[in-house]
Amino acid sequence: MDFLTSSTHLHITSWVVMLVLFFVALAKYSKGVHMALRVFYIFAIVSGGALFLEYRSGFEYDIKFTFAILTIGMMEMVLGKKQKGKPAGVFMALLVVFALVTIFYGLKLPMGMDFF
Ligand code: HEM
């Protein structure tokens, strides 16, 4: 599956669209946007999973993978709480932390952009 692993562009596109859809759902919840968001979870997991299988070298890849999944989990928690009209502050805070850790490791690891 060369098109998934020859660059990180598809992966980046997947999670950027995912984040945008999350904020759209957060601002104005609708079932349709939530469904579209879930499709992009799959794209992010498949594109990230392909990079993972191709390039994994060391435990930092496992950390990246774990925090990415946790980030997606927190998105679901926040939207679930919002829908029920319950406070989502704790999950929102965890989401921000997990997302930053995921992006940090993504940029630290050697494929694509390598900032840290
Ligand atoms: C919350 C969603 C996600 C975010 C915000 C995210 C963020 C990033 C970022 C910023 C990069 C660096 C791209 C580059 O330097 O060109 C990256 C690469 C990568 N991501 Fe994700 N990602 C997410 C989901 C996932 C998932 C679910 C997996 C695994 C199943 C995954 C595995 C990878 C791998 C293996 C790389 C390549 C690392 C490298 O060698 O540089 N990502 N991701």
Tab-separated table of C-alpha atoms and ligand atoms in Angstrom:
chain	number	residue	atom	x	y	z
A	1	MET	CA	0.000	0.000	0.000
A	2	ASP	CA	2.563	2.464	-1.225
A	3	PHE	CA	0.179	5.411	-1.457
A	4	LEU	CA	-0.312	5.274	2.314
A	5	THR	CA	3.349	5.122	3.251
A	6	SER	CA	5.267	7.019	0.560
A	7	SER	CA	4.568	10.272	2.408
A	8	THR	CA	2.678	11.436	5.493
A	9	HIS	CA	0.349	13.730	3.495
A	10	LEU	CA	-2.684	11.429	3.519
A	11	HIS	CA	-2.285	10.881	7.238
A	12	ILE	CA	-1.997	14.609	7.960
A	13	THR	CA	-5.003	15.387	5.753
A	14	SER	CA	-7.030	12.720	7.579
A	15	TRP	CA	-6.427	14.029	11.081
A	16	VAL	CA	-6.661	17.713	10.121
A	17	VAL	CA	-10.110	17.120	8.581
A	18	MET	CA	-10.942	15.042	11.672
A	19	LEU	CA	-10.055	17.941	14.003
A	20	VAL	CA	-12.072	20.405	11.928
A	21	LEU	CA	-15.115	18.106	11.982
A	22	PHE	CA	-14.734	17.705	15.741
A	23	PHE	CA	-14.872	21.477	16.261
A	24	VAL	CA	-17.830	21.776	13.897
A	25	ALA	CA	-19.668	19.077	15.896
A	26	LEU	CA	-18.697	20.809	19.131
A	27	ALA	CA	-19.989	24.193	17.972
A	28	LYS	CA	-23.212	22.924	16.443
A	29	TYR	CA	-23.913	19.249	17.064
A	30	SER	CA	-25.521	17.174	14.346
A	31	LYS	CA	-25.653	13.404	13.808
A	32	GLY	CA	-24.378	13.842	10.241
A	33	VAL	CA	-21.212	15.695	11.248
A	34	HIS	CA	-20.611	13.141	14.026
A	35	MET	CA	-20.903	10.295	11.499
A	36	ALA	CA	-18.505	12.067	9.113
A	37	LEU	CA	-16.115	12.581	12.039
A	38	ARG	CA	-16.192	8.839	12.761
A	39	VAL	CA	-15.342	8.070	9.140
A	40	PHE	CA	-12.285	10.304	9.498
A	41	TYR	CA	-11.252	8.465	12.693
A	42	ILE	CA	-11.028	5.413	10.455
A	43	PHE	CA	-8.993	7.278	7.810
A	44	ALA	CA	-6.588	8.592	10.479
A	45	ILE	CA	-6.232	5.144	12.063
A	46	VAL	CA	-5.744	3.357	8.726
A	47	SER	CA	-3.255	5.925	7.356
A	48	GLY	CA	-1.421	6.140	10.714
A	49	GLY	CA	-1.549	2.364	11.119
A	50	ALA	CA	0.026	1.876	7.668
A	51	LEU	CA	2.886	4.265	8.585
A	52	PHE	CA	3.216	2.441	11.898
A	53	LEU	CA	3.487	-1.005	10.297
A	54	GLU	CA	5.969	0.269	7.708
A	55	TYR	CA	8.260	2.393	9.879
A	56	ARG	CA	7.897	1.377	13.518
A	57	SER	CA	11.337	1.429	15.094
A	58	GLY	CA	11.262	1.761	18.837
A	59	PHE	CA	8.748	2.443	21.546
A	60	GLU	CA	8.158	6.098	20.651
A	61	TYR	CA	5.982	4.822	17.816
A	62	ASP	CA	3.926	2.908	20.388
A	63	ILE	CA	3.504	6.075	22.464
A	64	LYS	CA	2.381	7.967	19.354
A	65	PHE	CA	-0.135	5.235	18.502
A	66	THR	CA	-1.487	5.043	22.065
A	67	PHE	CA	-1.965	8.793	22.458
A	68	ALA	CA	-3.592	9.051	19.029
A	69	ILE	CA	-6.179	6.456	20.057
A	70	LEU	CA	-6.680	8.216	23.399
A	71	THR	CA	-7.189	11.514	21.540
A	72	ILE	CA	-9.933	9.948	19.450
A	73	GLY	CA	-11.447	8.442	22.610
A	74	MET	CA	-11.589	11.873	24.260
A	75	MET	CA	-13.337	13.358	21.209
A	76	GLU	CA	-16.055	10.748	21.598
A	77	MET	CA	-16.294	11.424	25.350
A	78	VAL	CA	-16.581	15.203	24.859
A	79	LEU	CA	-19.289	14.872	22.193
A	80	GLY	CA	-21.120	12.247	24.268
A	81	LYS	CA	-21.185	14.509	27.334
A	82	LYS	CA	-22.211	17.528	25.262
A	83	GLN	CA	-25.099	15.611	23.745
A	84	LYS	CA	-26.355	14.732	27.213
A	85	GLY	CA	-25.859	18.305	28.396
A	86	LYS	CA	-23.283	17.183	30.967
A	87	PRO	CA	-20.027	19.022	31.687
A	88	ALA	CA	-17.187	17.966	29.390
A	89	GLY	CA	-14.377	20.123	30.831
A	90	VAL	CA	-12.195	17.293	32.148
A	91	PHE	CA	-12.413	15.365	28.885
A	92	MET	CA	-11.764	18.537	26.896
A	93	ALA	CA	-8.612	19.196	28.952
A	94	LEU	CA	-7.445	15.590	28.450
A	95	LEU	CA	-8.208	15.891	24.737
A	96	VAL	CA	-5.960	18.954	24.421
A	97	VAL	CA	-3.122	17.249	26.327
A	98	PHE	CA	-3.404	13.966	24.392
A	99	ALA	CA	-3.636	15.780	21.043
A	100	LEU	CA	-0.528	17.858	21.815
A	101	VAL	CA	1.423	14.743	22.862
A	102	THR	CA	0.313	12.971	19.662
A	103	ILE	CA	1.319	15.897	17.436
A	104	PHE	CA	4.622	16.282	19.317
A	105	TYR	CA	5.552	12.624	18.750
A	106	GLY	CA	4.337	12.764	15.153
A	107	LEU	CA	6.669	15.674	14.458
A	108	LYS	CA	9.500	14.169	16.508
A	109	LEU	CA	9.503	10.834	14.713
A	110	PRO	CA	11.657	10.717	11.609
A	111	MET	CA	9.084	10.424	8.776
A	112	GLY	CA	7.762	13.555	7.095
A	113	MET	CA	8.378	16.715	9.091
A	114	ASP	CA	10.919	16.298	11.843
A	115	PHE	CA	10.806	19.330	14.131
A	116	PHE	CA	11.875	18.193	17.600
B	1	HEM	C1	-5.428	11.967	16.821
B	1	HEM	C2	-5.110	11.780	15.598
B	1	HEM	C3	-3.686	11.920	15.089
B	1	HEM	C4	-2.885	13.037	15.040
B	1	HEM	C5	-3.213	14.456	15.522
B	1	HEM	C6	-1.634	12.631	14.426
B	1	HEM	C7	-0.551	13.471	14.173
B	1	HEM	C8	0.564	13.122	13.445
B	1	HEM	C9	1.617	14.007	13.035
B	1	HEM	C10	1.728	15.496	13.355
B	1	HEM	C11	2.515	13.274	12.328
B	1	HEM	C12	3.799	13.776	11.685
B	1	HEM	C13	3.604	13.898	10.201
B	1	HEM	C14	4.851	14.402	9.544
B	1	HEM	O1	5.853	14.698	10.223
B	1	HEM	O2	4.850	14.542	8.301
B	1	HEM	C15	2.068	11.901	12.332
B	1	HEM	C16	2.751	10.831	11.794
B	1	HEM	C17	2.490	9.510	12.130
B	1	HEM	N1	1.335	9.037	12.752
B	1	HEM	FE1	-0.199	10.139	13.385
B	1	HEM	N2	-1.699	11.279	14.151
B	1	HEM	C18	-2.933	10.815	14.556
B	1	HEM	C19	-3.383	9.498	14.474
B	1	HEM	C20	-2.545	8.397	14.308
B	1	HEM	C21	-2.914	7.015	14.527
B	1	HEM	C22	-4.298	6.545	14.958
B	1	HEM	C23	-1.783	6.286	14.296
B	1	HEM	C24	-1.548	4.823	14.399
B	1	HEM	C25	-2.458	3.937	14.213
B	1	HEM	C26	-0.731	7.183	13.897
B	1	HEM	C27	0.560	6.813	13.530
B	1	HEM	C28	1.479	7.657	12.942
B	1	HEM	C29	2.777	7.248	12.431
B	1	HEM	C30	3.350	5.821	12.468
B	1	HEM	C31	3.395	8.396	11.911
B	1	HEM	C32	4.786	8.476	11.270
B	1	HEM	C33	5.779	8.809	12.359
B	1	HEM	C34	7.148	9.088	11.801
B	1	HEM	O3	7.887	8.139	11.533
B	1	HEM	O4	7.494	10.251	11.640
B	1	HEM	N3	-1.224	8.475	13.919
B	1	HEM	N4	0.859	11.836	12.990
